[in-house]
Short mmCIF file of C-alpha atoms in Angstrom, two decimals:
data_model
loop_
_atom_site.label_atom_id
_atom_site.label_comp_id
_atom_site.label_asym_id
_atom_site.label_seq_id
_atom_site.Cartn_x
_atom_site.Cartn_y
_atom_site.Cartn_z
CA MET A 26 97.95 97.84 90.67
CA LYS A 27 99.32 101.25 91.97
CA LEU A 28 102.25 100.72 89.76
CA ARG A 29 100.14 100.07 86.68
CA ILE A 30 98.20 103.10 87.23
CA LEU A 31 101.36 105.14 87.89
CA PHE A 32 102.82 103.81 84.65
CA ILE A 33 99.91 104.59 82.42
CA GLY A 34 99.75 107.92 84.20
CA ILE A 35 103.36 108.70 83.28
CA LEU A 36 102.38 107.81 79.60
CA LEU A 37 99.48 110.03 79.57
CA LEU A 38 101.56 112.86 81.16
CA ILE A 39 104.07 112.21 78.32
CA ALA A 40 101.54 112.66 75.54
CA ALA A 41 100.03 115.76 77.01
CA LEU A 42 102.86 117.92 78.44
CA PRO A 43 104.11 119.35 75.27
CA GLY A 44 100.66 120.14 73.92
CA PHE A 45 99.95 122.26 77.17
CA ALA A 46 103.42 123.87 77.81
CA GLN A 47 105.27 125.45 75.03
CA GLY A 48 108.96 124.63 74.96
CA TRP A 49 108.85 121.75 77.13
CA THR A 50 109.51 118.22 75.66
CA ALA A 51 108.59 114.74 76.62
CA SER A 52 110.25 111.46 75.18
CA LEU A 53 109.92 107.78 75.43
CA GLU A 54 113.01 105.96 74.59
CA TRP A 55 114.10 102.36 74.84
CA GLY A 56 116.92 100.13 73.46
CA TYR A 57 119.64 97.65 73.96
CA THR A 58 122.93 97.99 75.89
CA GLY A 59 125.77 95.50 75.24
CA THR A 60 128.08 95.46 78.25
CA ILE A 61 131.41 94.68 76.63
CA VAL A 62 134.07 95.14 79.56
CA SER A 63 134.12 95.39 83.45
CA SER A 64 136.77 96.22 86.02
CA HIS A 65 136.34 95.28 89.63
CA ASP A 66 138.56 96.38 92.77
CA TYR A 67 137.26 95.06 96.16
CA GLN A 68 138.87 94.50 99.60
CA TYR A 69 137.25 92.23 102.44
CA THR A 70 138.44 89.95 105.23
CA THR A 71 137.77 86.25 105.22
CA LEU A 72 135.84 84.67 108.28
CA GLU A 73 139.35 83.55 109.43
CA GLY A 74 140.57 87.17 109.27
CA TYR A 75 142.88 87.21 106.14
CA HIS A 76 142.68 90.23 104.01
CA ILE A 77 141.81 89.81 100.54
CA ASP A 78 142.46 92.39 97.77
CA ASN A 79 141.06 91.51 94.38
CA ARG A 80 141.32 93.64 91.27
CA ASP A 81 140.59 92.40 87.74
CA THR A 82 139.30 93.48 84.28
CA ASP A 83 137.22 90.86 82.18
CA PHE A 84 135.82 91.13 78.75
CA ARG A 85 132.49 89.24 79.25
CA TYR A 86 129.75 90.37 76.91
CA HIS A 87 126.09 90.79 78.10
CA SER A 88 123.07 91.97 76.72
CA ASN A 89 120.63 94.10 78.45
CA GLY A 90 117.61 96.27 77.72
CA TYR A 91 116.59 99.61 79.02
CA ALA A 92 113.65 101.81 78.68
CA GLY A 93 113.41 105.38 79.80
CA ILE A 94 111.34 108.61 79.73
CA GLN A 95 112.75 112.20 79.66
CA PHE A 96 111.09 115.49 80.57
CA GLY A 97 112.98 118.56 79.31
CA ARG A 98 112.88 122.01 78.18
CA ASP A 99 114.33 123.47 75.02
CA PHE A 100 116.64 126.27 75.09
CA LYS A 101 118.29 128.51 72.62
CA ASN A 102 120.76 127.40 69.92
CA GLY A 103 119.23 123.93 69.86
CA MET A 104 119.91 122.98 73.22
CA ASN A 105 117.74 120.75 75.42
CA LEU A 106 118.10 119.90 79.08
CA SER A 107 115.93 116.76 80.37
CA PHE A 108 115.35 114.87 83.34
CA CYS A 109 115.81 111.09 82.93
CA THR A 110 114.37 107.93 84.51
CA GLY A 111 113.22 104.64 83.60
CA LEU A 112 114.88 101.18 84.07
CA TYR A 113 118.38 100.46 82.84
CA GLY A 114 120.10 96.91 82.68
CA ILE A 115 123.48 96.97 83.54
CA GLN A 116 124.70 93.21 83.93
CA TYR A 117 123.17 90.03 84.51
CA GLU A 118 120.83 90.56 87.63
CA ILE A 119 121.85 94.12 88.06
CA ARG A 120 119.23 96.55 87.10
CA SER A 121 118.83 100.42 88.26
CA VAL A 122 116.25 103.07 88.11
CA PRO A 123 118.12 105.98 86.81
CA VAL A 124 117.68 109.55 88.12
CA GLY A 125 119.78 111.46 85.87
CA LEU A 126 120.22 114.74 83.51
CA ARG A 127 120.66 114.80 79.97
CA ALA A 128 122.06 117.65 77.78
CA SER A 129 121.63 117.48 74.07
CA TRP A 130 122.37 119.93 71.32
CA ALA A 131 121.36 119.67 67.79
CA PHE A 132 124.05 120.35 65.21
CA ARG A 133 121.47 121.55 62.76
CA ARG A 134 119.26 124.30 64.12
CA GLN A 135 116.17 123.94 62.03
CA ALA A 136 113.88 122.06 64.29
CA ASP A 137 111.65 120.87 61.24
CA MET A 138 114.51 119.22 59.51
CA ALA A 139 116.35 115.80 60.35
CA GLY A 140 119.66 116.02 61.77
CA TRP A 141 122.09 114.85 64.26
CA ALA A 142 122.38 115.70 67.91
CA GLY A 143 125.00 115.18 70.67
CA LEU A 144 124.09 114.01 74.01
CA VAL A 145 125.68 113.72 77.56
CA GLU A 146 123.82 112.12 80.21
CA ALA A 147 124.78 111.23 83.79
CA GLY A 148 123.22 110.59 87.02
CA ILE A 149 122.65 108.04 89.66
CA GLY A 150 121.04 104.59 89.40
CA LEU A 151 118.68 103.55 92.13
CA SER A 152 118.96 99.86 93.12
CA ASP A 153 115.68 98.00 92.83
CA ASN A 154 117.12 95.38 95.12
CA ASP A 155 118.13 96.31 98.80
CA PHE A 156 121.06 93.80 98.75
CA ARG A 157 122.98 96.22 96.40
CA LYS A 158 123.79 99.71 96.87
CA ASN A 159 123.24 102.48 94.22
CA CYS A 160 125.27 103.04 91.31
CA GLU A 161 126.22 106.01 89.26
CA TYR A 162 126.08 105.91 85.42
CA ALA A 163 126.89 108.23 82.34
CA ARG A 164 126.24 108.03 78.73
CA ILE A 165 128.07 110.06 76.06
CA GLY A 166 126.80 109.63 72.38
CA ALA A 167 124.77 111.00 69.52
CA MET A 168 121.14 110.77 68.16
CA TYR A 169 119.69 111.27 64.73
CA ARG A 170 116.26 112.74 65.01
CA ILE A 171 113.59 112.65 62.24
CA PRO A 172 110.55 115.26 62.50
CA LEU A 173 107.41 113.07 61.67
CA GLY A 174 104.95 116.04 61.86
CA ALA A 175 102.47 117.22 64.55
CA GLY A 176 105.26 117.98 66.91
CA VAL A 177 106.53 114.50 67.00
CA ARG A 178 110.02 113.35 66.34
CA LEU A 179 111.62 109.95 65.77
CA ARG A 180 115.07 109.41 67.50
CA PHE A 181 117.76 106.88 66.95
CA LEU A 182 120.35 106.83 69.39
CA THR A 183 123.67 105.46 69.98
CA ALA A 184 126.11 106.11 73.05
CA LEU A 185 128.94 104.71 75.23
CA GLN A 186 127.60 103.84 78.75
CA GLY A 187 129.63 103.58 81.91
CA SER A 188 128.33 102.42 85.25
CA HIS A 189 130.13 102.43 88.58
CA THR A 190 128.43 99.81 90.97
CA HIS A 191 128.99 98.35 94.38
CA PRO A 192 128.19 94.69 94.08
CA VAL A 193 128.60 92.25 97.20
CA PRO A 194 131.63 90.22 96.43
CA TYR A 195 131.76 86.62 96.67
CA ASN A 196 134.25 84.90 99.26
CA PRO A 197 135.29 81.69 97.51
CA TYR A 198 137.37 80.87 100.57
CA ASP A 199 134.52 80.53 102.97
CA ASP A 200 131.89 79.82 100.22
CA VAL A 201 129.81 82.74 101.11
CA ALA A 202 128.85 86.34 99.97
CA VAL A 203 130.83 88.81 101.86
CA ASP A 204 128.70 90.61 104.40
CA ALA A 205 128.98 94.31 105.55
CA ASP A 206 131.03 93.48 108.75
CA HIS A 207 133.69 91.83 106.41
CA LEU A 208 133.57 94.23 103.61
CA GLU A 209 135.82 97.20 103.39
CA TYR A 210 134.86 98.47 99.76
CA SER A 211 133.62 97.16 96.60
CA ASN A 212 133.70 98.87 93.31
CA ARG A 213 132.92 97.69 89.78
CA ILE A 214 132.84 99.55 86.74
CA TYR A 215 130.94 98.36 83.57
CA ALA A 216 131.35 99.76 80.21
CA GLY A 217 129.17 99.10 77.00
CA LEU A 218 127.53 100.27 74.08
CA THR A 219 123.80 101.45 73.90
CA VAL A 220 121.57 101.66 70.82
CA GLY A 221 117.99 102.92 71.24
CA ILE A 222 115.09 104.32 69.44
CA GLY A 223 112.75 106.96 70.81
CA LEU A 224 109.80 109.35 70.22
CA GLU A 225 109.83 113.02 71.22
CA PHE A 226 106.77 114.92 71.73
CA MET B 25 103.40 97.10 52.74
CA GLU B 26 104.55 98.54 56.15
CA ALA B 27 107.51 97.10 58.16
CA GLY B 28 109.28 98.08 61.32
CA LEU B 29 110.05 97.56 64.81
CA GLN B 30 107.58 96.29 67.51
CA SER B 31 108.54 96.91 71.19
CA SER B 32 106.93 96.58 74.62
CA PHE B 33 108.06 95.13 77.87
CA LYS B 34 106.71 91.84 76.46
CA GLY B 35 109.27 91.67 73.75
CA VAL B 36 110.95 93.32 70.72
CA GLY B 37 110.78 92.41 67.26
CA ALA B 38 109.92 92.82 63.43
CA THR B 39 106.31 93.68 62.48
CA VAL B 40 104.93 93.72 58.88
CA ILE B 41 101.66 94.94 57.73
CA LEU B 42 100.24 92.91 54.79
CA GLN B 43 97.63 94.20 52.62
CA GLY B 44 95.21 91.56 51.25
CA LYS B 45 92.87 91.64 48.60
CA GLN B 46 89.55 93.42 49.07
CA GLY B 47 91.16 95.80 51.70
CA ALA B 48 91.93 93.45 54.22
CA THR B 49 94.86 94.06 56.47
CA GLY B 50 96.91 91.76 58.68
CA GLU B 51 99.79 92.13 60.70
CA LEU B 52 102.59 89.57 61.32
CA ARG B 53 104.90 89.82 64.40
CA LEU B 54 108.04 87.92 65.08
CA LEU B 55 109.11 88.69 68.38
CA ALA B 56 111.96 87.92 71.05
CA ASP B 57 109.73 87.09 74.18
CA PHE B 58 110.99 89.05 77.36
CA ALA B 59 109.17 86.85 79.86
CA ASP B 60 111.32 86.70 83.01
CA ILE B 61 114.12 88.83 81.45
CA LEU B 62 113.37 92.19 82.90
CA MET B 63 113.21 90.59 86.38
CA GLY B 64 116.55 89.03 85.86
CA HIS B 65 115.39 85.21 86.20
CA THR B 66 116.63 84.50 82.89
CA ALA B 67 118.91 86.08 80.26
CA ARG B 68 117.63 83.96 77.47
CA PRO B 69 114.52 85.26 75.46
CA GLY B 70 111.77 83.24 73.87
CA THR B 71 110.48 83.49 70.52
CA ARG B 72 106.94 84.03 69.22
CA ILE B 73 105.23 84.56 66.00
CA GLN B 74 102.06 86.31 65.96
CA TYR B 75 99.22 87.06 63.10
CA LEU B 76 96.73 89.67 64.05
CA GLN B 77 93.90 90.77 61.62
CA HIS B 78 93.21 94.43 61.58
CA PHE B 79 89.57 95.93 61.61
CA PRO B 80 89.25 99.60 61.49
CA VAL B 81 86.89 101.25 63.90
CA HIS B 82 87.34 104.91 63.33
CA ARG B 83 89.57 107.12 61.24
CA PHE B 84 90.43 110.71 62.34
CA ASP B 85 91.98 113.07 59.95
CA LEU B 86 93.45 115.47 62.45
CA SER B 87 95.46 117.62 59.95
CA ASN B 88 97.44 117.43 56.65
CA GLU B 89 100.25 115.94 58.83
CA LEU B 90 98.53 113.49 60.85
CA THR B 91 95.67 110.89 60.80
CA ILE B 92 94.85 108.47 63.53
CA ASN B 93 93.28 105.10 62.82
CA ILE B 94 91.49 103.16 65.71
CA VAL B 95 91.72 99.43 65.09
CA TRP B 96 91.35 96.14 66.78
CA GLY B 97 91.29 92.66 65.76
CA PRO B 98 91.82 89.00 66.59
CA GLY B 99 94.86 86.61 65.85
CA VAL B 100 96.84 83.73 66.72
CA THR B 101 100.25 83.27 68.49
CA LEU B 102 102.61 80.42 68.50
CA GLY B 103 105.88 80.38 70.14
CA LEU B 104 108.63 78.82 72.43
CA VAL B 105 108.34 81.09 75.59
CA ARG B 106 108.38 80.89 79.29
CA ASP B 107 105.48 81.27 81.48
CA LYS B 108 105.14 82.52 84.83
CA ARG B 109 106.88 80.23 87.48
CA LYS B 110 107.52 77.75 84.41
CA GLN B 111 110.47 76.89 82.32
CA GLY B 112 110.22 77.37 78.56
CA GLY B 113 107.75 75.59 76.54
CA TYR B 114 105.49 75.61 73.45
CA LEU B 115 102.67 78.41 73.39
CA ALA B 116 99.53 78.13 71.19
CA ALA B 117 97.09 80.88 71.96
CA VAL B 118 94.34 82.95 70.36
CA SER B 119 95.07 86.43 70.54
CA GLY B 120 93.24 89.95 70.45
CA PHE B 121 94.45 93.51 70.16
CA ALA B 122 93.10 96.79 70.24
CA GLY B 123 95.06 100.32 69.48
CA ALA B 124 95.61 103.29 67.46
CA GLU B 125 97.95 103.86 64.62
CA PHE B 126 99.18 107.44 64.13
CA ILE B 127 99.75 107.82 60.28
CA PHE B 128 102.15 110.62 59.66
CA HIS B 129 102.08 112.25 56.22
CA ARG B 130 105.24 114.31 55.98
CA VAL B 131 107.45 111.24 56.01
CA PRO B 132 106.02 107.81 55.31
CA VAL B 133 106.06 106.73 58.96
CA THR B 134 103.37 105.14 61.01
CA VAL B 135 103.55 104.90 64.76
CA SER B 136 101.18 102.48 66.71
CA THR B 137 100.26 102.05 70.14
CA SER B 138 98.15 99.15 71.20
CA PHE B 139 97.46 96.64 74.01
CA SER B 140 97.27 92.74 73.27
CA ALA B 141 96.22 89.61 74.97
CA ASP B 142 96.72 85.95 74.53
CA LEU B 143 94.36 83.27 75.68
CA GLY B 144 96.03 79.65 75.13
CA ALA B 145 98.01 76.80 76.27
CA HIS B 146 101.41 76.49 77.39
CA MET B 147 103.43 73.04 77.27
CA THR B 148 106.54 72.68 79.13
CA ILE B 149 108.56 69.78 77.99
CA ARG B 150 110.98 68.23 80.60
CA ASN B 151 111.61 65.04 78.80
CA ARG B 152 110.09 62.55 76.45
CA TYR B 153 107.63 61.27 79.04
CA ASP B 154 107.14 64.23 81.24
CA ASN B 155 105.12 66.91 79.54
CA THR B 156 102.81 69.71 81.20
CA MET B 157 100.00 71.55 79.47
CA THR B 158 98.88 74.47 81.48
CA TYR B 159 96.80 77.66 81.03
CA TYR B 160 99.32 80.49 79.64
CA GLU B 161 99.26 82.90 82.47
CA TYR B 162 101.31 85.66 80.91
CA GLY B 163 99.00 85.94 78.22
CA LEU B 164 96.58 87.93 80.24
CA ARG B 165 98.78 89.21 83.00
CA ARG B 166 100.89 91.12 80.68
CA ALA B 167 97.94 92.42 78.61
CA TRP B 168 98.18 95.97 79.94
CA TYR B 169 101.90 96.42 78.79
CA PRO B 170 101.67 98.94 76.20
CA GLU B 171 103.05 98.15 72.72
CA ILE B 172 104.67 100.69 70.38
CA GLY B 173 105.22 100.09 66.88
CA ILE B 174 107.26 102.04 64.38
CA ARG B 175 106.89 101.21 60.76
CA TYR B 176 107.88 102.34 57.49
CA ARG B 177 105.49 102.56 54.73
CA PHE B 178 106.84 101.19 51.40
#
């Protein structure tokens, strides 16, 4: 119940904030992320003491969704700096709550005309599962923004997304997941393409 | 006619507003159902088709850029979806929705926000002789999920 009240409260804040604070922006954004390639590098010791070093790259496509909110401020020259959070899907059973910053800059300065904008976003992804550690992520892309009127803009976004995660490796020799005592390190990078749609207030 | 994208944590898909005779308005939604996908229990979405009748409650002409319509209406939903703690199965439900339509005049775009609920039956089919029909739990449990529609007016 608390989560529901928080969620609806955030939506009301998004709608209300730009009306009260000139120059501040709030956005809702959601979309699809296709994870295309992943590369892992992990080292651990088996229960019998053998040292395992495993590195590989695989092209395994996986569909994910994402939903996010951004609170930001407009600066001169069409720049906007926003705080981002939400829920981003990375890979099967891997989700994260991003805490990041997004910088965007409009290529066309007139705010009341449709136009392209570039964006760079980076931050950490808090894991919603204690089993896994947090990750880092970054996006670079572009969005096309259409002013609808009454201070609302519609946004279409496309971006490349990279995530650096630390999954728990599976040890096939002992048929177990590697525990913290046997794991030296685990890194996995996912890369994919994101398309999204959003509303700016 | 209006057509566009309907999105929520329940699912994503296409929506079409159909203008009937004598001013009646109906909405047809074809959605990929996200039951259990966000929690990672499955990667395969369900499918649902929904028809909702629109009854206007009030109209606010806020400015020459924006009009807000408050609407509600009953409807029906059919689908092949998952239910809480169950496998995929057939869904038949009566539905209802209430929401607001933000009609922008500078560009022919309508943004709608709404809540909807389904009251119905879910039939899980395991094999030819083992079918289970139960109350569709997600129909009311997910009623508080806000829905956003973005439609282009043709």
